[in-house]
Tab-separated table of C-alpha atoms in Angstrom:
chain	number	residue	atom	x	y	z
A	108	UNK	CA	82.310	122.495	126.287
A	109	UNK	CA	79.852	119.836	125.182
A	110	UNK	CA	79.863	117.927	121.895
A	111	UNK	CA	76.199	117.390	121.078
A	112	UNK	CA	75.104	114.877	118.457
A	113	UNK	CA	71.673	115.304	116.893
A	114	UNK	CA	69.670	113.159	114.513
A	115	UNK	CA	70.050	114.980	111.150
A	116	UNK	CA	66.639	113.734	110.004
A	117	UNK	CA	64.972	114.978	113.199
A	118	UNK	CA	66.976	117.679	114.936
A	119	UNK	CA	64.744	117.529	118.018
A	120	UNK	CA	66.266	114.111	118.738
A	121	UNK	CA	69.496	114.465	120.756
A	122	UNK	CA	71.446	111.257	120.176
A	123	UNK	CA	74.143	111.910	122.777
A	124	UNK	CA	76.087	114.646	124.498
A	125	UNK	CA	79.679	114.279	125.704
A	126	UNK	CA	82.232	116.477	127.383
A	127	UNK	CA	84.764	117.767	124.860
A	128	UNK	CA	88.297	116.712	125.835
A	129	UNK	CA	91.220	119.068	126.266
A	130	UNK	CA	94.497	118.814	124.377
A	131	UNK	CA	96.024	117.214	127.454
A	132	UNK	CA	93.218	114.655	127.606
A	133	UNK	CA	94.068	113.543	124.068
A	134	UNK	CA	97.784	113.442	124.864
A	135	UNK	CA	97.191	111.325	127.985
A	136	UNK	CA	94.936	108.939	126.045
A	137	UNK	CA	97.718	108.544	123.511
A	138	UNK	CA	100.269	107.953	126.254
A	139	UNK	CA	98.125	105.111	127.650
A	140	UNK	CA	97.913	103.509	124.229
A	141	UNK	CA	101.641	103.924	123.687
A	142	UNK	CA	102.423	102.253	127.020
A	143	UNK	CA	100.058	99.356	126.259
A	144	UNK	CA	101.488	98.580	122.834
A	145	UNK	CA	104.502	96.471	123.779
A	146	UNK	CA	102.449	93.935	125.738
A	147	UNK	CA	99.910	93.673	122.909
A	148	UNK	CA	102.701	93.091	120.380
A	149	UNK	CA	103.922	90.138	122.491
A	150	UNK	CA	100.566	88.389	122.058
A	151	UNK	CA	101.117	85.853	119.236
A	152	UNK	CA	99.733	87.105	115.945
A	153	UNK	CA	97.390	84.081	115.535
A	154	UNK	CA	95.914	84.886	118.963
A	155	UNK	CA	95.398	88.505	117.892
A	156	UNK	CA	93.673	87.083	114.818
A	157	UNK	CA	91.279	85.160	117.065
A	158	UNK	CA	90.446	88.427	118.830
A	159	UNK	CA	89.588	89.955	115.440
A	160	UNK	CA	87.440	86.881	114.746
A	161	UNK	CA	85.563	87.442	118.005
A	162	UNK	CA	85.077	91.125	117.147
A	163	UNK	CA	83.658	90.141	113.758
A	164	UNK	CA	81.133	87.774	115.318
A	165	UNK	CA	80.057	90.448	117.796
A	166	UNK	CA	79.689	92.969	114.956
A	167	UNK	CA	77.496	90.403	113.205
A	168	UNK	CA	75.388	89.831	116.318
A	169	UNK	CA	74.947	93.596	116.789
A	170	UNK	CA	74.564	94.435	113.098
A	171	UNK	CA	70.936	95.564	113.223
A	172	UNK	CA	71.310	97.763	116.296
A	173	UNK	CA	74.571	99.322	115.090
A	174	UNK	CA	73.035	100.015	111.655
A	175	UNK	CA	70.002	101.606	113.310
A	176	UNK	CA	72.350	103.878	115.249
A	177	UNK	CA	74.150	104.824	111.999
A	178	UNK	CA	70.791	105.786	110.494
A	179	UNK	CA	69.806	107.772	113.554
A	180	UNK	CA	73.080	109.624	114.124
A	181	UNK	CA	74.272	110.459	110.582
A	182	UNK	CA	71.095	109.962	108.515
A	183	UNK	CA	72.270	107.156	106.241
A	184	UNK	CA	69.427	105.045	104.884
A	185	UNK	CA	68.944	101.865	106.858
A	186	UNK	CA	69.729	99.681	103.836
A	187	UNK	CA	73.043	101.485	103.324
A	188	UNK	CA	73.761	101.405	107.057
A	189	UNK	CA	73.352	97.619	107.070
A	190	UNK	CA	75.753	97.432	104.138
A	191	UNK	CA	78.259	99.604	105.953
A	192	UNK	CA	78.258	97.445	109.078
A	193	UNK	CA	78.566	94.383	106.856
A	194	UNK	CA	81.801	95.870	105.530
A	195	UNK	CA	83.164	95.935	109.077
A	196	UNK	CA	82.244	92.248	109.391
A	197	UNK	CA	83.858	91.481	106.028
A	198	UNK	CA	87.022	93.303	107.093
A	199	UNK	CA	87.215	91.239	110.283
A	200	UNK	CA	86.589	88.051	108.305
A	201	UNK	CA	89.414	88.894	105.917
A	202	UNK	CA	91.981	89.787	108.565
A	203	UNK	CA	91.219	87.107	111.147
A	204	UNK	CA	93.431	84.708	109.164
A	205	UNK	CA	96.186	87.221	108.482
A	206	UNK	CA	97.493	86.596	111.980
A	207	UNK	CA	98.726	83.268	110.586
A	208	UNK	CA	100.032	84.870	107.406
A	209	UNK	CA	102.184	87.796	108.515
A	210	UNK	CA	104.850	86.173	106.441
A	211	UNK	CA	108.496	87.096	106.230
A	212	UNK	CA	111.062	85.426	103.994
A	213	UNK	CA	114.034	83.141	104.362
A	214	UNK	CA	116.636	84.464	101.910
A	215	UNK	CA	119.811	82.671	100.746
A	216	UNK	CA	123.084	84.321	101.684
A	217	UNK	CA	126.022	84.797	99.329
A	218	UNK	CA	128.281	83.397	102.069
A	219	UNK	CA	128.390	79.965	103.732
A	220	UNK	CA	127.120	79.292	107.240
A	221	UNK	CA	124.948	82.377	107.173
A	222	UNK	CA	121.143	82.785	106.952
A	223	UNK	CA	119.072	85.827	106.027
A	224	UNK	CA	115.513	86.548	107.127
A	225	UNK	CA	112.868	89.270	106.903
A	226	UNK	CA	110.191	89.907	109.524
A	227	UNK	CA	107.172	92.185	109.747
A	228	UNK	CA	107.233	94.247	112.959
A	229	UNK	CA	104.433	96.529	114.224
A	230	UNK	CA	105.061	100.238	113.775
A	231	UNK	CA	103.995	101.081	117.349
A	232	UNK	CA	101.037	103.353	118.120
A	233	UNK	CA	98.730	104.550	115.352
A	234	UNK	CA	96.703	107.758	115.620
A	235	UNK	CA	93.652	107.343	113.368
A	236	UNK	CA	91.395	110.245	112.358
A	237	UNK	CA	88.219	109.405	110.434
A	238	UNK	CA	85.281	111.256	108.909
A	239	UNK	CA	81.585	110.992	109.710
A	240	UNK	CA	80.218	109.769	106.387
A	241	UNK	CA	81.291	106.150	106.956
A	242	UNK	CA	81.499	106.024	110.753
A	243	UNK	CA	81.996	102.240	111.037
A	244	UNK	CA	83.380	100.857	107.748
A	245	UNK	CA	86.269	103.241	107.135
A	246	UNK	CA	87.539	103.136	110.740
A	247	UNK	CA	87.606	99.341	110.513
A	248	UNK	CA	89.943	99.557	107.495
A	249	UNK	CA	92.510	101.143	109.823
A	250	UNK	CA	91.733	99.692	113.240
A	251	UNK	CA	91.400	96.001	112.347
A	252	UNK	CA	94.717	95.576	110.491
A	253	UNK	CA	96.548	97.904	112.891
A	254	UNK	CA	95.494	95.797	115.880
A	255	UNK	CA	96.164	92.538	114.080
A	256	UNK	CA	99.731	93.636	113.340
A	257	UNK	CA	100.424	94.329	117.019
A	258	UNK	CA	99.934	98.088	117.151
A	259	UNK	CA	97.930	100.062	119.671
A	260	UNK	CA	95.428	102.569	118.291
A	261	UNK	CA	94.139	105.979	119.287
A	262	UNK	CA	90.968	106.595	117.281
A	263	UNK	CA	89.712	110.142	116.839
A	264	UNK	CA	86.347	109.813	115.052
A	265	UNK	CA	84.218	112.661	113.725
A	266	UNK	CA	82.382	114.906	116.168
A	267	UNK	CA	79.109	114.148	114.349
A	268	UNK	CA	79.146	110.433	115.249
A	269	UNK	CA	80.256	109.963	118.882
A	270	UNK	CA	77.508	107.496	119.781
A	271	UNK	CA	78.404	105.233	116.860
A	272	UNK	CA	82.110	105.468	117.642
A	273	UNK	CA	81.797	104.554	121.309
A	274	UNK	CA	79.355	101.741	120.492
A	275	UNK	CA	81.801	100.315	117.966
A	276	UNK	CA	84.684	100.660	120.418
A	277	UNK	CA	82.716	98.754	123.067
A	278	UNK	CA	82.323	95.873	120.617
A	279	UNK	CA	86.090	95.781	120.026
A	280	UNK	CA	86.695	95.707	123.779
A	281	UNK	CA	84.062	92.994	124.295
A	282	UNK	CA	85.825	90.954	121.626
A	283	UNK	CA	89.050	90.916	123.604
A	284	UNK	CA	90.937	94.065	122.607
A	285	UNK	CA	92.388	95.577	125.825
A	286	UNK	CA	90.916	98.988	126.648
A	287	UNK	CA	94.256	100.797	126.501
A	288	UNK	CA	95.190	99.113	123.204
A	289	UNK	CA	92.223	100.784	121.486
A	290	UNK	CA	91.431	104.200	122.941
A	291	UNK	CA	88.670	106.267	121.354
A	292	UNK	CA	88.436	109.988	122.025
A	293	UNK	CA	86.108	112.428	120.251
A	294	UNK	CA	87.599	115.901	119.930
A	295	UNK	CA	87.238	118.920	117.684
A	296	UNK	CA	89.694	119.732	114.922
A	297	UNK	CA	91.694	122.383	116.757
A	298	UNK	CA	92.157	120.191	119.825
A	299	UNK	CA	93.139	117.214	117.689
A	300	UNK	CA	95.651	119.246	115.696
A	301	UNK	CA	97.373	120.619	118.801
A	302	UNK	CA	97.418	117.215	120.475
A	303	UNK	CA	98.756	115.466	117.377
A	304	UNK	CA	101.635	117.902	117.165
A	305	UNK	CA	102.501	117.235	120.812
A	306	UNK	CA	102.276	113.413	120.663
A	307	UNK	CA	104.453	113.353	117.557
A	308	UNK	CA	106.973	115.593	119.277
A	309	UNK	CA	106.990	113.251	122.291
A	310	UNK	CA	107.339	110.232	119.955
A	311	UNK	CA	104.184	108.629	121.312
A	312	UNK	CA	102.837	107.992	117.785
A	313	UNK	CA	104.573	106.175	114.962
A	314	UNK	CA	101.791	106.197	112.346
A	315	UNK	CA	99.016	108.635	111.489
A	316	UNK	CA	96.020	107.594	109.417
A	317	UNK	CA	93.592	110.187	108.105
A	318	UNK	CA	90.414	110.091	106.052
A	319	UNK	CA	89.014	113.485	105.144
A	320	UNK	CA	89.600	116.582	103.071
A	321	UNK	CA	92.595	117.219	100.857
A	322	UNK	CA	93.378	120.459	102.701
A	323	UNK	CA	93.621	118.759	106.100
A	324	UNK	CA	95.492	115.835	104.536
A	325	UNK	CA	98.146	118.238	103.264
A	326	UNK	CA	98.546	119.726	106.741
A	327	UNK	CA	98.914	116.266	108.292
A	328	UNK	CA	101.431	115.301	105.617
A	329	UNK	CA	103.495	118.385	106.423
A	330	UNK	CA	103.325	117.747	110.175
A	331	UNK	CA	104.241	114.058	109.990
A	332	UNK	CA	106.941	114.807	107.440
A	333	UNK	CA	108.751	116.949	110.005
A	334	UNK	CA	108.980	113.788	112.110
A	335	UNK	CA	110.097	111.666	109.146
A	336	UNK	CA	106.814	109.744	109.129
A	337	UNK	CA	104.680	108.844	106.147
A	338	UNK	CA	100.954	109.068	106.953
A	339	UNK	CA	98.219	106.928	105.471
A	340	UNK	CA	96.006	109.484	103.706
A	341	UNK	CA	92.632	108.798	102.093
A	342	UNK	CA	91.408	112.159	100.822
A	343	UNK	CA	88.805	113.688	98.545
A	344	UNK	CA	87.729	112.848	95.047
A	345	UNK	CA	86.185	114.333	91.923
A	346	UNK	CA	85.291	110.986	90.501
A	347	UNK	CA	84.505	110.867	86.756
A	348	UNK	CA	82.129	108.483	85.022
A	349	UNK	CA	82.839	108.209	81.290
A	350	UNK	CA	80.010	106.987	79.060
A	351	UNK	CA	81.071	105.708	75.647
A	352	UNK	CA	78.685	105.510	72.644
A	353	UNK	CA	78.161	101.734	72.990
A	354	UNK	CA	77.215	101.921	76.682
A	355	UNK	CA	74.169	100.225	78.157
A	356	UNK	CA	72.195	103.346	79.024
A	357	UNK	CA	69.935	101.615	81.556
A	358	UNK	CA	73.051	100.548	83.443
A	359	UNK	CA	74.554	104.032	83.167
A	360	UNK	CA	71.496	105.700	84.656
A	361	UNK	CA	71.251	103.211	87.506
A	362	UNK	CA	74.958	103.496	88.311
A	363	UNK	CA	75.059	107.280	88.065
A	364	UNK	CA	71.980	107.653	90.261
A	365	UNK	CA	73.519	105.561	93.049
A	366	UNK	CA	77.029	107.005	92.646
A	367	UNK	CA	75.855	110.598	92.522
A	368	UNK	CA	73.149	110.690	95.154
A	369	UNK	CA	73.491	107.649	97.438
A	370	UNK	CA	74.467	108.757	100.946
A	371	UNK	CA	73.325	112.244	99.839
A	372	UNK	CA	76.467	112.422	97.679
A	373	UNK	CA	78.577	112.406	100.860
A	374	UNK	CA	81.060	109.725	99.855
A	375	UNK	CA	84.663	110.318	98.882
A	376	UNK	CA	83.857	108.075	95.885
A	377	UNK	CA	80.638	109.870	94.930
A	378	UNK	CA	80.233	110.697	91.265
A	379	UNK	CA	81.727	114.102	90.519
A	380	UNK	CA	80.991	114.580	86.825
A	381	UNK	CA	79.102	112.380	84.379
A	382	UNK	CA	80.960	112.700	81.071
A	383	UNK	CA	78.871	111.511	78.105
A	384	UNK	CA	79.918	110.981	74.482
A	385	UNK	CA	78.323	113.367	71.993
A	386	UNK	CA	76.622	110.517	70.087
A	387	UNK	CA	74.378	109.552	73.014
A	388	UNK	CA	74.483	112.694	75.140
A	389	UNK	CA	70.870	113.790	74.613
A	390	UNK	CA	69.416	110.366	75.414
A	391	UNK	CA	71.561	109.832	78.505
A	392	UNK	CA	70.791	113.329	79.746
A	393	UNK	CA	67.027	112.911	79.315
A	394	UNK	CA	66.933	109.556	81.062
A	395	UNK	CA	69.244	110.571	83.876
A	396	UNK	CA	67.329	113.770	84.590
A	397	UNK	CA	64.085	111.770	84.630
A	398	UNK	CA	65.562	109.258	87.084
A	399	UNK	CA	66.794	111.984	89.420
A	400	UNK	CA	63.512	113.898	89.242
A	401	UNK	CA	61.613	110.754	90.254
A	402	UNK	CA	64.009	109.546	92.945
A	403	UNK	CA	62.492	109.387	96.407
A	404	UNK	CA	64.208	111.544	99.040
A	405	UNK	CA	63.404	111.870	102.719
A	406	UNK	CA	63.168	109.914	105.969
A	407	UNK	CA	66.153	107.508	105.946
A	408	UNK	CA	64.116	104.868	107.796
A	409	UNK	CA	61.833	104.605	104.751
A	410	UNK	CA	62.425	103.309	101.221
A	411	UNK	CA	64.271	106.355	99.870
A	412	UNK	CA	67.336	106.939	97.692
A	413	UNK	CA	68.882	109.180	100.318
A	414	UNK	CA	68.112	110.974	103.544
A	415	UNK	CA	69.520	114.114	105.144
A	416	UNK	CA	72.934	115.707	105.036
A	417	UNK	CA	75.053	114.571	107.989
A	418	UNK	CA	74.848	117.886	109.837
A	419	UNK	CA	74.155	121.584	109.478
A	420	UNK	CA	77.817	122.081	108.601
A	421	UNK	CA	77.628	119.621	105.715
A	422	UNK	CA	74.449	121.294	104.455
A	423	UNK	CA	76.073	124.739	104.680
A	424	UNK	CA	79.075	123.503	102.671
A	425	UNK	CA	76.751	122.066	100.026
A	426	UNK	CA	74.925	125.377	99.700
A	427	UNK	CA	78.251	127.199	99.335
A	428	UNK	CA	79.156	124.856	96.505
A	429	UNK	CA	75.876	125.675	94.781
A	430	UNK	CA	77.199	129.223	94.689
A	431	UNK	CA	79.898	128.025	92.266
A	432	UNK	CA	77.320	127.455	89.507
A	433	UNK	CA	78.135	129.702	86.527
A	434	UNK	CA	75.979	131.480	83.961
A	435	UNK	CA	76.656	128.964	81.170
A	436	UNK	CA	75.475	126.090	83.372
A	437	UNK	CA	71.940	124.811	83.965
A	438	UNK	CA	70.483	123.080	87.030
A	439	UNK	CA	68.273	120.043	86.573
A	440	UNK	CA	66.840	117.163	88.580
A	441	UNK	CA	64.468	118.663	91.136
A	442	UNK	CA	61.805	121.238	91.908
A	443	UNK	CA	64.420	123.461	93.531
A	444	UNK	CA	68.025	123.587	94.690
A	445	UNK	CA	69.563	123.855	98.138
A	446	UNK	CA	67.729	122.982	101.322
A	447	UNK	CA	64.368	121.259	101.030
A	448	UNK	CA	61.752	123.144	103.028
A	449	UNK	CA	58.026	123.732	102.951
A	450	UNK	CA	58.661	126.854	100.862
A	451	UNK	CA	61.288	125.109	98.669
A	452	UNK	CA	59.664	121.684	98.337
A	453	UNK	CA	60.845	118.498	96.672
A	454	UNK	CA	58.178	116.597	94.780
A	455	UNK	CA	57.470	113.233	96.408
A	456	UNK	CA	59.442	113.993	99.570
A	457	UNK	CA	58.880	111.429	102.337
A	458	UNK	CA	58.468	112.899	105.814
A	459	UNK	CA	58.747	116.438	107.163
A	460	UNK	CA	61.507	118.408	105.402
A	461	UNK	CA	61.523	121.022	108.159
A	462	UNK	CA	62.649	118.419	110.700
A	463	UNK	CA	66.135	117.862	109.310
A	464	UNK	CA	68.972	118.842	106.987
A	465	UNK	CA	67.581	117.714	103.628
A	466	UNK	CA	68.831	118.931	100.248
A	467	UNK	CA	67.531	118.757	96.694
A	468	UNK	CA	69.365	116.499	94.244
A	469	UNK	CA	71.008	118.771	91.680
A	470	UNK	CA	72.485	118.069	88.262
A	471	UNK	CA	74.606	120.902	86.900
A	472	UNK	CA	74.760	120.682	83.099
A	473	UNK	CA	77.501	122.357	81.109
A	474	UNK	CA	80.607	121.457	83.113
A	475	UNK	CA	83.828	122.330	81.292
A	476	UNK	CA	87.486	122.130	82.215
A	477	UNK	CA	88.387	125.310	84.089
A	478	UNK	CA	84.972	125.728	85.734
A	479	UNK	CA	84.938	126.013	89.509
A	480	UNK	CA	82.732	122.926	89.730
A	481	UNK	CA	85.072	120.982	87.444
A	482	UNK	CA	87.792	120.673	90.062
A	483	UNK	CA	85.970	121.255	93.369
A	484	UNK	CA	84.949	118.269	95.474
A	485	UNK	CA	81.345	119.124	96.312
A	486	UNK	CA	80.504	116.349	98.818
A	487	UNK	CA	76.748	116.610	98.566
A	488	UNK	CA	73.838	115.781	96.231
A	489	UNK	CA	75.367	117.644	93.282
A	490	UNK	CA	76.525	115.952	90.059
A	491	UNK	CA	78.132	117.682	87.092
A	492	UNK	CA	77.150	116.759	83.545
A	493	UNK	CA	79.437	117.323	80.570
A	494	UNK	CA	80.171	115.980	77.103
A	495	UNK	CA	83.146	114.814	75.056
A	496	UNK	CA	83.911	113.729	71.523
A	497	UNK	CA	86.708	111.168	71.900
A	498	UNK	CA	88.150	108.852	74.520
A	499	UNK	CA	91.360	110.889	74.577
A	500	UNK	CA	89.330	113.976	75.456
A	501	UNK	CA	87.421	112.054	78.138
A	502	UNK	CA	90.661	110.861	79.739
A	503	UNK	CA	92.017	114.389	79.758
A	504	UNK	CA	88.827	115.608	81.444
A	505	UNK	CA	88.957	112.715	83.933
A	506	UNK	CA	92.515	113.578	84.976
A	507	UNK	CA	92.684	117.334	84.581
A	508	UNK	CA	91.510	118.359	88.050
A	509	UNK	CA	94.309	116.486	89.812
A	510	UNK	CA	92.140	114.169	91.912
A	511	UNK	CA	92.735	110.447	91.497
A	512	UNK	CA	90.505	108.394	93.765
A	513	UNK	CA	87.830	106.539	91.775
A	514	UNK	CA	86.640	106.513	88.168
A	515	UNK	CA	84.292	104.529	85.949
A	516	UNK	CA	83.858	103.804	82.269
A	517	UNK	CA	80.752	102.356	80.626
A	518	UNK	CA	81.498	100.454	77.431
A	519	UNK	CA	81.659	96.935	76.018
A	520	UNK	CA	84.733	97.674	73.905
A	521	UNK	CA	87.820	96.044	75.515
A	522	UNK	CA	90.209	98.373	73.683
A	523	UNK	CA	88.495	101.401	75.220
A	524	UNK	CA	88.489	99.722	78.640
A	525	UNK	CA	92.218	98.997	78.608
A	526	UNK	CA	93.150	102.386	77.206
A	527	UNK	CA	91.114	104.123	79.900
A	528	UNK	CA	92.515	101.900	82.650
A	529	UNK	CA	96.108	102.547	81.661
A	530	UNK	CA	95.706	106.314	81.217
A	531	UNK	CA	93.356	107.377	84.018
A	532	UNK	CA	95.072	108.598	87.188
A	533	UNK	CA	92.654	107.121	89.728
A	534	UNK	CA	93.628	104.461	92.217
A	535	UNK	CA	90.374	102.583	91.562
A	536	UNK	CA	88.645	101.965	88.227
A	537	UNK	CA	85.176	100.495	87.644
A	538	UNK	CA	84.001	99.088	84.324
A	539	UNK	CA	80.234	99.191	83.792
A	540	UNK	CA	79.821	99.869	87.493
A	541	UNK	CA	79.433	102.765	89.897
A	542	UNK	CA	82.338	104.865	91.173
A	543	UNK	CA	81.255	103.763	94.671
A	544	UNK	CA	81.222	100.295	96.170
A	545	UNK	CA	84.567	99.129	97.538
A	546	UNK	CA	85.007	95.493	98.517
A	547	UNK	CA	86.859	94.761	101.734
A	548	UNK	CA	89.651	92.699	100.162
A	549	UNK	CA	90.775	95.148	97.455
A	550	UNK	CA	93.156	98.089	97.982
A	551	UNK	CA	91.323	101.370	98.581
A	552	UNK	CA	92.973	104.728	98.048
A	553	UNK	CA	93.942	107.391	95.579
A	554	UNK	CA	96.661	109.489	94.028
A	555	UNK	CA	97.358	113.187	93.537
A	556	UNK	CA	94.879	115.344	95.424
A	557	UNK	CA	93.164	112.150	96.609
A	558	UNK	CA	96.040	110.736	98.649
A	559	UNK	CA	99.714	109.956	98.893
A	560	UNK	CA	99.548	106.507	97.327
A	561	UNK	CA	98.888	104.675	100.593
A	562	UNK	CA	96.163	102.031	100.538
A	563	UNK	CA	93.633	100.653	102.975
A	564	UNK	CA	92.001	97.209	102.828
A	565	UNK	CA	93.272	93.848	101.670
A	566	UNK	CA	96.832	92.649	102.214
A	567	UNK	CA	98.163	95.957	100.907
A	568	UNK	CA	97.302	97.811	104.111
A	569	UNK	CA	99.703	95.607	106.075
A	570	UNK	CA	102.535	97.752	104.723
A	571	UNK	CA	100.986	100.746	106.516
A	572	UNK	CA	101.019	99.083	109.929
A	573	UNK	CA	104.211	97.022	109.808
A	574	UNK	CA	107.849	97.731	109.080
A	575	UNK	CA	110.221	95.287	107.484
A	576	UNK	CA	113.106	94.107	109.632
A	577	UNK	CA	116.043	92.364	107.950
A	578	UNK	CA	118.033	89.856	110.007
A	579	UNK	CA	121.315	88.165	109.111
A	580	UNK	CA	122.600	85.320	111.265
A	581	UNK	CA	126.222	84.306	110.769
A	582	UNK	CA	127.191	81.082	112.524
A	583	UNK	CA	130.520	80.601	110.725
A	584	UNK	CA	132.530	81.664	113.755
A	585	UNK	CA	134.360	84.370	111.805
A	586	UNK	CA	133.623	87.814	110.381
A	587	UNK	CA	132.329	87.465	106.838
A	588	UNK	CA	132.099	90.750	104.976
A	589	UNK	CA	129.323	91.153	102.416
A	590	UNK	CA	130.467	91.962	98.856
A	591	UNK	CA	134.055	91.226	99.940
A	592	UNK	CA	134.266	87.689	101.294
A	593	UNK	CA	132.174	86.204	98.510
A	594	UNK	CA	132.693	82.627	97.404
A	595	UNK	CA	133.848	82.455	93.773
A	596	UNK	CA	133.868	79.050	92.051
A	597	UNK	CA	136.466	78.399	89.356
A	598	UNK	CA	135.462	78.676	85.719
A	599	UNK	CA	137.210	78.648	82.309
A	600	UNK	CA	136.223	81.809	80.453
A	601	UNK	CA	138.377	80.761	77.427
A	602	UNK	CA	136.455	77.530	76.850
A	603	UNK	CA	135.097	77.063	73.334
A	604	UNK	CA	133.608	74.044	71.555
């Protein structure tokens, strides 16, 4: 069977075609990585850091061509594609020095002639599964720190982005990462699932990282749990943006436009529902609808807000989600809903809509708790619009669906900011900023239906790819028993002035 990758903005353009691997192919790739790990772990961590530095410089040198491939293979606008590759560079720049900072501790002992230490040790081999919406940035959040810490990596990227994935892998190898230390293999979901079960059973994998849907994340959590492993899970979101009555409405509209419809709404941090206070609801609604109606959609190589959906499958899922719209809700924002075609046109569309998987931007007004669209991650150019009367109500609406990835509040009132921050369940909170836009040195991840509390990025991800080892060294020449042979100095408990 072939895995065929097509340009989603021009489906006549075949980007690449590869032979789909078998379950055994994936298992053997994992075995190679597992066997290569010990030698890689023996390379001094500062030297591994210099490899990451070399990878970063090569990513920088190839930034334009890699970004162009991102635009061609998954349809991301070129400006966003450049930003995505820059995040890979930023991640390398952050971690290149961590090879000199994989600190442990020297800890005092309660007994003489004894020293205590802690060390970070690599977990072993990591099996990383990533989605197609961020085909370079998100993989780097796993791969770069995993390699730096002395692990080998098997990377299973999305089937929609094989050309990007193999190009990125070639840059890692050119930077000095041994080929068997980073093995990339593109496989379908069923093959990956069967192979993952086998490599866990054979103890070839010690860490699983997954970015994708909550449903698949649950299945991976169950599978790894049977092997007493804790996966790193970055799952879906239904990210709320709360607009208080003192908000800067210009800023709200700009942030909600980017958060809701950038990358065609295909980000895990895309805006789910725009919740607006009753006092300014009508004005925010009017201005937001106007901005969405006038946004330019089309050819991702041009100056547009967003281009196509990533694939036919993503477009089909978006159209299924449009079927969740209920009778009390109203659609706004475009000249139609669903797929943009010659017979269902979008005003101001750039290019030929028939050539790719393009979808209308859609605002669904009237979202209420309990609606299907209230707690369904839609992952497409669809934003809910609802209203609230108090911050307490807004917080309840922001948390009620059980997702906890990203959230935003627009206000200049510090009391409202701190109340929202302390009460909202999301792992990431923005103030007067979009729900999207992670920086490479902050922890990224969510809670509840959005993840298991694990984090990517920054120093926090080191805990995903290392294990703490405690060492005690007794050079007293005799057995000293903790909590028993403890030195007690004399004191006078009856002393009084």
